[in-house]
Structures are given as C-alpha cells and as structure tokens.
GROMACS .gro file of C-alpha atoms in nm:
model
  367
    1UNK     CA    1   5.962  14.028   2.259
    2UNK     CA    2   5.955  14.337   2.515
    3UNK     CA    3   5.587  14.292   2.570
    4UNK     CA    4   5.422  14.303   2.956
    5UNK     CA    5   5.404  13.936   2.954
    6UNK     CA    6   5.764  13.894   2.915
    7UNK     CA    7   5.799  14.113   3.243
    8UNK     CA    8   5.607  13.817   3.479
    9UNK     CA    9   5.624  13.455   3.546
   10UNK     CA   10   5.272  13.426   3.695
   11UNK     CA   11   4.957  13.546   3.557
   12UNK     CA   12   4.701  13.566   3.863
   13UNK     CA   13   4.371  13.595   3.636
   14UNK     CA   14   4.050  13.678   3.757
   15UNK     CA   15   3.712  13.464   3.572
   16UNK     CA   16   3.410  13.639   3.576
   17UNK     CA   17   3.415  13.937   3.349
   18UNK     CA   18   3.799  13.860   3.272
   19UNK     CA   19   3.818  13.517   3.131
   20UNK     CA   20   3.442  13.442   3.044
   21UNK     CA   21   3.097  13.587   3.074
   22UNK     CA   22   2.816  13.355   3.194
   23UNK     CA   23   2.903  13.027   3.009
   24UNK     CA   24   3.088  13.163   2.725
   25UNK     CA   25   3.467  13.265   2.687
   26UNK     CA   26   3.571  13.654   2.647
   27UNK     CA   27   3.673  13.659   2.335
   28UNK     CA   28   4.045  13.627   2.263
   29UNK     CA   29   4.101  13.495   2.667
   30UNK     CA   30   4.159  13.153   2.562
   31UNK     CA   31   4.431  13.234   2.291
   32UNK     CA   32   4.625  13.481   2.552
   33UNK     CA   33   4.619  13.246   2.804
   34UNK     CA   34   4.735  12.966   2.583
   35UNK     CA   35   5.047  13.185   2.415
   36UNK     CA   36   5.112  13.271   2.758
   37UNK     CA   37   5.183  12.892   2.865
   38UNK     CA   38   5.376  12.855   2.531
   39UNK     CA   39   5.613  13.099   2.668
   40UNK     CA   40   5.624  12.933   2.996
   41UNK     CA   41   5.439  13.171   3.194
   42UNK     CA   42   5.168  12.982   3.384
   43UNK     CA   43   4.794  13.085   3.476
   44UNK     CA   44   4.639  13.049   3.800
   45UNK     CA   45   4.285  13.124   3.843
   46UNK     CA   46   4.198  13.320   4.137
   47UNK     CA   47   3.805  13.369   4.201
   48UNK     CA   48   3.605  13.538   4.450
   49UNK     CA   49   3.323  13.296   4.377
   50UNK     CA   50   3.324  13.050   4.645
   51UNK     CA   51   3.010  12.875   4.528
   52UNK     CA   52   3.196  12.608   4.342
   53UNK     CA   53   3.495  12.351   4.423
   54UNK     CA   54   3.776  12.418   4.258
   55UNK     CA   55   3.737  12.081   4.033
   56UNK     CA   56   3.461  12.232   3.897
   57UNK     CA   57   3.626  12.546   3.834
   58UNK     CA   58   3.881  12.383   3.624
   59UNK     CA   59   3.675  12.155   3.436
   60UNK     CA   60   3.474  12.473   3.327
   61UNK     CA   61   3.739  12.626   3.241
   62UNK     CA   62   3.900  12.351   3.052
   63UNK     CA   63   3.579  12.314   2.863
   64UNK     CA   64   3.626  12.666   2.721
   65UNK     CA   65   3.948  12.574   2.610
   66UNK     CA   66   4.169  12.709   2.889
   67UNK     CA   67   4.468  12.496   3.004
   68UNK     CA   68   4.348  12.432   3.364
   69UNK     CA   69   4.374  12.196   3.625
   70UNK     CA   70   4.260  12.161   3.998
   71UNK     CA   71   4.587  12.300   4.123
   72UNK     CA   72   4.548  12.577   3.887
   73UNK     CA   73   4.246  12.703   4.102
   74UNK     CA   74   4.246  12.919   4.407
   75UNK     CA   75   3.939  13.026   4.529
   76UNK     CA   76   3.790  13.243   4.827
   77UNK     CA   77   3.643  12.946   4.977
   78UNK     CA   78   3.997  12.807   5.035
   79UNK     CA   79   4.104  13.149   5.159
   80UNK     CA   80   3.863  13.161   5.379
   81UNK     CA   81   3.877  12.791   5.547
   82UNK     CA   82   4.254  12.868   5.595
   83UNK     CA   83   4.148  13.196   5.792
   84UNK     CA   84   3.920  12.999   6.020
   85UNK     CA   85   4.209  12.730   6.090
   86UNK     CA   86   4.417  12.964   6.192
   87UNK     CA   87   4.195  13.119   6.470
   88UNK     CA   88   4.039  12.799   6.550
   89UNK     CA   89   4.095  12.455   6.709
   90UNK     CA   90   4.071  12.122   6.542
   91UNK     CA   91   3.706  12.029   6.506
   92UNK     CA   92   3.562  12.385   6.581
   93UNK     CA   93   3.215  12.385   6.441
   94UNK     CA   94   3.146  12.635   6.162
   95UNK     CA   95   2.811  12.760   6.052
   96UNK     CA   96   2.805  12.737   5.662
   97UNK     CA   97   2.620  13.002   5.499
   98UNK     CA   98   2.712  12.895   5.131
   99UNK     CA   99   2.747  12.619   4.898
  100UNK     CA  100   2.845  12.248   4.990
  101UNK     CA  101   3.172  12.325   4.811
  102UNK     CA  102   3.228  12.578   5.093
  103UNK     CA  103   3.163  12.329   5.346
  104UNK     CA  104   3.388  12.101   5.167
  105UNK     CA  105   3.670  12.338   5.262
  106UNK     CA  106   3.563  12.398   5.605
  107UNK     CA  107   3.625  12.000   5.667
  108UNK     CA  108   3.927  12.005   5.461
  109UNK     CA  109   4.103  12.235   5.691
  110UNK     CA  110   3.986  11.999   6.013
  111UNK     CA  111   3.696  12.186   6.107
  112UNK     CA  112   3.337  12.070   6.134
  113UNK     CA  113   3.017  12.188   5.992
  114UNK     CA  114   2.692  12.255   6.183
  115UNK     CA  115   2.365  12.392   6.097
  116UNK     CA  116   2.286  12.550   6.439
  117UNK     CA  117   2.364  12.900   6.607
  118UNK     CA  118   2.406  12.721   6.933
  119UNK     CA  119   2.693  12.501   6.819
  120UNK     CA  120   2.862  12.760   6.612
  121UNK     CA  121   3.180  12.919   6.716
  122UNK     CA  122   3.230  13.058   6.346
  123UNK     CA  123   3.000  13.184   6.075
  124UNK     CA  124   3.180  13.133   5.710
  125UNK     CA  125   2.976  13.345   5.440
  126UNK     CA  126   2.993  13.261   5.067
  127UNK     CA  127   2.779  13.288   4.743
  128UNK     CA  128   2.498  13.055   4.695
  129UNK     CA  129   2.175  13.075   4.455
  130UNK     CA  130   1.988  12.920   4.744
  131UNK     CA  131   2.082  13.110   5.050
  132UNK     CA  132   1.744  13.190   5.218
  133UNK     CA  133   1.598  13.384   5.530
  134UNK     CA  134   1.614  13.101   5.780
  135UNK     CA  135   1.978  13.018   5.712
  136UNK     CA  136   2.111  13.420   5.726
  137UNK     CA  137   1.857  13.417   6.062
  138UNK     CA  138   2.037  13.131   6.208
  139UNK     CA  139   2.402  13.337   6.134
  140UNK     CA  140   2.267  13.647   6.278
  141UNK     CA  141   2.172  13.458   6.625
  142UNK     CA  142   2.588  13.305   6.602
  143UNK     CA  143   2.715  13.647   6.517
  144UNK     CA  144   2.526  13.807   6.802
  145UNK     CA  145   2.666  13.531   7.044
  146UNK     CA  146   3.002  13.623   6.930
  147UNK     CA  147   3.096  13.378   6.673
  148UNK     CA  148   3.403  13.435   6.454
  149UNK     CA  149   3.270  13.583   6.089
  150UNK     CA  150   3.479  13.522   5.760
  151UNK     CA  151   3.335  13.648   5.425
  152UNK     CA  152   3.462  13.472   5.137
  153UNK     CA  153   3.415  13.821   4.957
  154UNK     CA  154   3.253  14.140   4.961
  155UNK     CA  155   3.128  14.140   4.551
  156UNK     CA  156   2.820  14.320   4.555
  157UNK     CA  157   2.738  14.190   4.219
  158UNK     CA  158   2.790  13.871   4.006
  159UNK     CA  159   2.842  13.890   3.625
  160UNK     CA  160   2.633  13.669   3.433
  161UNK     CA  161   2.484  13.616   3.084
  162UNK     CA  162   2.192  13.799   3.203
  163UNK     CA  163   2.389  14.071   3.363
  164UNK     CA  164   2.472  14.186   3.698
  165UNK     CA  165   2.287  13.989   3.978
  166UNK     CA  166   2.321  13.999   4.370
  167UNK     CA  167   2.660  13.879   4.468
  168UNK     CA  168   2.794  13.754   4.830
  169UNK     CA  169   2.858  14.109   4.931
  170UNK     CA  170   2.476  14.191   4.897
  171UNK     CA  171   2.404  13.897   5.131
  172UNK     CA  172   2.647  14.002   5.340
  173UNK     CA  173   2.482  14.322   5.397
  174UNK     CA  174   2.210  14.175   5.531
  175UNK     CA  175   2.382  14.057   5.844
  176UNK     CA  176   2.603  14.365   5.870
  177UNK     CA  177   2.235  14.539   5.904
  178UNK     CA  178   2.083  14.231   6.118
  179UNK     CA  179   2.401  14.227   6.370
  180UNK     CA  180   2.590  14.550   6.327
  181UNK     CA  181   2.923  14.394   6.295
  182UNK     CA  182   3.133  14.337   5.997
  183UNK     CA  183   3.357  14.028   5.894
  184UNK     CA  184   3.687  13.933   5.830
  185UNK     CA  185   3.727  13.926   5.457
  186UNK     CA  186   3.920  13.596   5.263
  187UNK     CA  187   3.863  13.738   4.912
  188UNK     CA  188   3.989  14.032   4.709
  189UNK     CA  189   4.039  14.302   4.779
  190UNK     CA  190   4.176  14.160   5.105
  191UNK     CA  191   4.529  14.019   5.032
  192UNK     CA  192   4.494  13.668   5.156
  193UNK     CA  193   4.359  13.493   4.796
  194UNK     CA  194   4.650  13.627   4.628
  195UNK     CA  195   4.919  13.589   4.894
  196UNK     CA  196   4.792  13.225   4.915
  197UNK     CA  197   4.829  13.198   4.509
  198UNK     CA  198   5.174  13.320   4.489
  199UNK     CA  199   5.313  13.103   4.787
  200UNK     CA  200   5.122  12.808   4.602
  201UNK     CA  201   5.319  12.886   4.271
  202UNK     CA  202   5.654  13.008   4.411
  203UNK     CA  203   5.591  13.318   4.176
  204UNK     CA  204   5.878  13.583   4.184
  205UNK     CA  205   5.679  13.826   3.952
  206UNK     CA  206   5.327  13.772   3.974
  207UNK     CA  207   5.048  14.005   3.776
  208UNK     CA  208   4.709  14.033   3.851
  209UNK     CA  209   4.458  14.037   3.575
  210UNK     CA  210   4.082  14.139   3.627
  211UNK     CA  211   3.800  14.337   3.522
  212UNK     CA  212   3.704  14.496   3.870
  213UNK     CA  213   3.856  14.810   3.995
  214UNK     CA  214   3.712  14.719   4.359
  215UNK     CA  215   3.833  14.364   4.393
  216UNK     CA  216   4.092  14.252   4.098
  217UNK     CA  217   4.294  14.597   4.149
  218UNK     CA  218   4.237  14.696   4.465
  219UNK     CA  219   4.307  14.319   4.575
  220UNK     CA  220   4.642  14.323   4.383
  221UNK     CA  221   4.782  14.676   4.529
  222UNK     CA  222   4.691  14.555   4.847
  223UNK     CA  223   4.897  14.210   4.775
  224UNK     CA  224   5.186  14.405   4.637
  225UNK     CA  225   5.170  14.307   4.306
  226UNK     CA  226   5.142  14.524   3.976
  227UNK     CA  227   4.787  14.520   3.807
  228UNK     CA  228   4.617  14.495   3.461
  229UNK     CA  229   4.269  14.611   3.429
  230UNK     CA  230   4.079  14.449   3.121
  231UNK     CA  231   3.762  14.631   3.019
  232UNK     CA  232   3.584  14.341   2.940
  233UNK     CA  233   3.365  14.315   3.242
  234UNK     CA  234   3.232  14.547   3.500
  235UNK     CA  235   3.450  14.857   3.530
  236UNK     CA  236   3.437  15.102   3.277
  237UNK     CA  237   3.610  15.425   3.177
  238UNK     CA  238   3.405  15.637   3.402
  239UNK     CA  239   3.483  15.421   3.678
  240UNK     CA  240   3.843  15.430   3.612
  241UNK     CA  241   3.873  15.782   3.551
  242UNK     CA  242   3.738  15.833   3.872
  243UNK     CA  243   3.868  15.615   4.078
  244UNK     CA  244   4.076  15.687   4.387
  245UNK     CA  245   4.471  15.581   4.438
  246UNK     CA  246   4.422  15.211   4.561
  247UNK     CA  247   4.206  15.153   4.274
  248UNK     CA  248   4.404  15.281   3.978
  249UNK     CA  249   4.568  14.996   3.743
  250UNK     CA  250   4.932  14.998   3.668
  251UNK     CA  251   4.793  14.906   3.264
  252UNK     CA  252   4.503  14.951   3.110
  253UNK     CA  253   4.403  14.724   2.794
  254UNK     CA  254   4.073  14.608   2.608
  255UNK     CA  255   4.113  14.257   2.647
  256UNK     CA  256   4.369  13.940   2.753
  257UNK     CA  257   4.532  14.028   2.435
  258UNK     CA  258   4.699  14.343   2.599
  259UNK     CA  259   4.947  14.106   2.730
  260UNK     CA  260   5.124  14.104   2.412
  261UNK     CA  261   5.173  14.491   2.387
  262UNK     CA  262   5.443  14.684   2.562
  263UNK     CA  263   5.418  14.814   2.906
  264UNK     CA  264   5.478  15.199   2.845
  265UNK     CA  265   5.164  15.156   2.603
  266UNK     CA  266   4.926  15.021   2.852
  267UNK     CA  267   5.024  15.236   3.162
  268UNK     CA  268   4.810  15.526   3.212
  269UNK     CA  269   5.009  15.846   3.077
  270UNK     CA  270   5.028  16.048   2.786
  271UNK     CA  271   4.980  15.915   2.462
  272UNK     CA  272   5.085  16.005   2.112
  273UNK     CA  273   4.794  16.156   1.935
  274UNK     CA  274   4.599  16.274   2.250
  275UNK     CA  275   4.589  16.613   2.449
  276UNK     CA  276   4.418  16.662   2.749
  277UNK     CA  277   4.358  17.046   2.902
  278UNK     CA  278   4.280  17.068   3.261
  279UNK     CA  279   4.016  17.354   3.305
  280UNK     CA  280   3.959  17.338   3.635
  281UNK     CA  281   3.907  17.102   3.922
  282UNK     CA  282   3.735  16.813   3.804
  283UNK     CA  283   3.688  16.948   3.415
  284UNK     CA  284   3.892  16.819   3.114
  285UNK     CA  285   3.847  16.877   2.749
  286UNK     CA  286   4.006  16.596   2.523
  287UNK     CA  287   4.133  16.690   2.167
  288UNK     CA  288   4.284  16.440   1.898
  289UNK     CA  289   4.605  16.516   1.726
  290UNK     CA  290   4.599  16.238   1.516
  291UNK     CA  291   4.525  15.980   1.749
  292UNK     CA  292   4.266  15.689   1.687
  293UNK     CA  293   4.270  15.446   1.965
  294UNK     CA  294   3.990  15.552   2.257
  295UNK     CA  295   4.188  15.333   2.487
  296UNK     CA  296   4.485  15.580   2.449
  297UNK     CA  297   4.280  15.846   2.491
  298UNK     CA  298   4.161  15.717   2.812
  299UNK     CA  299   4.512  15.647   2.914
  300UNK     CA  300   4.590  16.038   2.873
  301UNK     CA  301   4.271  16.145   3.037
  302UNK     CA  302   4.357  15.941   3.359
  303UNK     CA  303   4.712  16.062   3.354
  304UNK     CA  304   4.613  16.412   3.332
  305UNK     CA  305   4.306  16.384   3.566
  306UNK     CA  306   4.499  16.181   3.861
  307UNK     CA  307   4.767  16.456   3.846
  308UNK     CA  308   4.514  16.734   3.912
  309UNK     CA  309   4.368  16.504   4.229
  310UNK     CA  310   4.126  16.304   4.033
  311UNK     CA  311   3.774  16.229   4.171
  312UNK     CA  312   3.450  16.378   4.034
  313UNK     CA  313   3.512  16.477   3.654
  314UNK     CA  314   3.330  16.613   3.347
  315UNK     CA  315   3.506  16.522   3.004
  316UNK     CA  316   3.405  16.762   2.701
  317UNK     CA  317   3.540  16.691   2.319
  318UNK     CA  318   3.675  16.916   2.106
  319UNK     CA  319   3.657  16.832   1.754
  320UNK     CA  320   3.476  16.512   1.604
  321UNK     CA  321   3.757  16.267   1.656
  322UNK     CA  322   3.785  16.340   2.038
  323UNK     CA  323   3.364  16.330   2.032
  324UNK     CA  324   3.374  15.967   1.854
  325UNK     CA  325   3.655  15.841   2.142
  326UNK     CA  326   3.476  15.975   2.405
  327UNK     CA  327   3.142  15.798   2.231
  328UNK     CA  328   3.327  15.460   2.214
  329UNK     CA  329   3.428  15.500   2.572
  330UNK     CA  330   3.096  15.562   2.678
  331UNK     CA  331   3.193  15.919   2.823
  332UNK     CA  332   2.972  16.104   2.588
  333UNK     CA  333   2.637  16.290   2.689
  334UNK     CA  334   2.327  16.114   2.546
  335UNK     CA  335   2.157  16.464   2.490
  336UNK     CA  336   2.427  16.626   2.313
  337UNK     CA  337   2.446  16.611   1.946
  338UNK     CA  338   2.756  16.806   1.834
  339UNK     CA  339   3.136  16.794   1.788
  340UNK     CA  340   3.163  16.905   2.154
  341UNK     CA  341   3.047  16.635   2.398
  342UNK     CA  342   3.044  16.733   2.753
  343UNK     CA  343   2.843  16.612   3.050
  344UNK     CA  344   3.026  16.286   3.113
  345UNK     CA  345   2.957  16.285   3.506
  346UNK     CA  346   3.159  16.014   3.625
  347UNK     CA  347   2.891  16.016   3.943
  348UNK     CA  348   2.617  15.917   3.720
  349UNK     CA  349   2.709  15.548   3.723
  350UNK     CA  350   2.697  15.366   4.063
  351UNK     CA  351   3.000  15.192   4.145
  352UNK     CA  352   3.030  14.837   3.975
  353UNK     CA  353   2.745  14.919   3.762
  354UNK     CA  354   2.779  14.696   3.427
  355UNK     CA  355   2.951  14.900   3.125
  356UNK     CA  356   2.872  14.918   2.768
  357UNK     CA  357   3.102  14.738   2.532
  358UNK     CA  358   3.303  14.994   2.428
  359UNK     CA  359   3.390  14.832   2.058
  360UNK     CA  360   3.689  14.886   2.034
  361UNK     CA  361   4.007  14.591   2.035
  362UNK     CA  362   4.370  14.660   2.174
  363UNK     CA  363   4.448  14.812   1.814
  364UNK     CA  364   4.145  15.077   1.895
  365UNK     CA  365   4.004  14.932   1.584
  366UNK     CA  366   3.637  14.925   1.613
  367UNK     CA  367   3.444  14.583   1.631
   0.00000   0.00000   0.00000
C-alpha cells in the first residue's frame, strides 16, 4: 500500500494532544501505533514534558495500550541534561527547577544537583506543578551571577483533561522578566530532542507527528524532518491558515489514522471538490464543488492563502456546503446566520489557544 506510513521507518510521536489527552488515549491512536508496529515501523515517543521519568512515561503509554518500553521514550529532560554535560565539567553543580525526574537525568550524565544559587554554575528548568516563588528566586540569583541556563522546553501551555494549563514556557517567562536573559532550549521547537531520537533509532526516514505548530511542526522542520499535523490537540484550522513558513506542516490529518492515507491526499494543496478564490490580501472565498471533507477544504484554503503570501486571513463561504465546512473547521462567524459565512478572523484566537473539536474524521464524516 502506498500510504504515508510506507514512506517512513520511524514515527517520532508527540504525546499530549497527539496520542492522549489527560488520562485517556485519543480515539484511534492506539490502533494506529499498533498497526505501524505490525508493518515494521517503530514509534518513538518524544515529549517536551520533563516532569516524568522515561520509565513512567512508558508505563503510562503501555497502560493506555500503546507498545512502549523505556527505550522508546525520549524526553526533553534527557536532551537538556545532555546539553549541560557538553558544556560543564564532570561533577558541576546544577540548580534544578523541576521534578526529581529532571534531577535524575542531570546526575545520570555525571553532574551534581544543588539547591543553592551560590553553588550553581548552571540552571536547568522543566515543568513541575510544585514550582514556587522561592525556587524561582534562587534560580534568578544564579542566572544573574552568570549561570548557564537550559530550559527543557518553552511550551506556554500544557494540555490536560481540564483544558490548557500553564506550561514550562510560562514559568520560563518569569525568569526572563526577572533576569533579562533567555535560555538555551532542549525541547521542540529546538532540534536537539528530535536529533537524539533519530540517533537513538538509526532512522533513515523519520516522520514527526504532533498537534502543535509552534513545537512539533516547527521542531520537525528545524530538525530537517517531514511533519504531520493532527487536529486532535492544540493547533486548529485558524492557526494553521495563518501559520508562517517555518510552522507549516507537510501533511494535515484529522488524527493518527491519517498514516494510512496517501501522502498526496494529506498535503496542503488543491483538493477535488473545493475551489478557493483569493479576493485580495487576506480575503478568501470557499466554494464547494462536490466536496464533502472539511479537511480537504482546509488543505485547499491553506495552499491558496500561502501562495498569496499568507498572514492574517478572513474566509467567506459561497453556498451552504461551503458554510457547513467552515463551521466544522471552526472558521465560521458566530454572528452570521446565512449561507455566506464571513469574518473568520485568524487573529481573534491567541496562538496555542485550545481548539474546538471539528467533529470530523479522516474520511470527512461527521462524528
């Protein structure tokens, strides 16, 4: 079968929003990863979340039904520790702003952990729900004294079953403001994490799969990898349409089931059954010409808009079928109740803001 999966030997899969949301697996994700394994394609789980040990991540994945062992998990805490080890002598003391799991990775590479700014030659920062003012203040003192600073990731939000909560990037911003400095970054969108995953597996044709444009897609592209955006997590149709060049994926799918579709069906581009008219800079009209799949409409919109220069965009619908597609994608204007649905202003939604479920599957059917 000539599908997307057949082009790759390793899947580098994001976790939160891609494979699971909170405590539950994303529908179809377990089956997709299991089928990939049966076809000889290994999945390596790459996560920006540095709060858990790789063994804990693997156990959670296995509990949900994913084929996962400790060696299949690559975390930003591992990448951050490796970055520190490349810059510091053995035994150097590191102030850890994060969990015990992050501290364990620091000691595993031959460095030591301290709680005192006066002793620290470096600060490493990862997500922890228990990070408080006193620890941030200690890190601030160390950074002002010139300590090396490595952040596991800059994700501003963390997807949970309760919605988006503050992520490590939000806490990094506290130290940015307090010190006037910026950190080195180990996790996505920096390429270090994905480079480590590729090296570990010896992959010749890896595919990065994720739900966020500003970490998964940007990180995959920075690492020189093709990328698949799945619409099950943070980034939505509006954010995708307005995405700048470095954040544009090679493929767009509803979920992990997209791996069994032909690559040309998933790539942004003109799709049968949909027409897009560019009315001017940032003004598009969508017309249905027999199309039924809202994601095909989105792929067509992206291609037309990006070719016209990209940026902020407003989309209107010509006819009821096009209006329904825009509604499924969340691109409709809630105050317009007619066949012409306008006012889908891409700047109205903050970057990374939670998306609504489009209610569509990879075949374009309503769920």
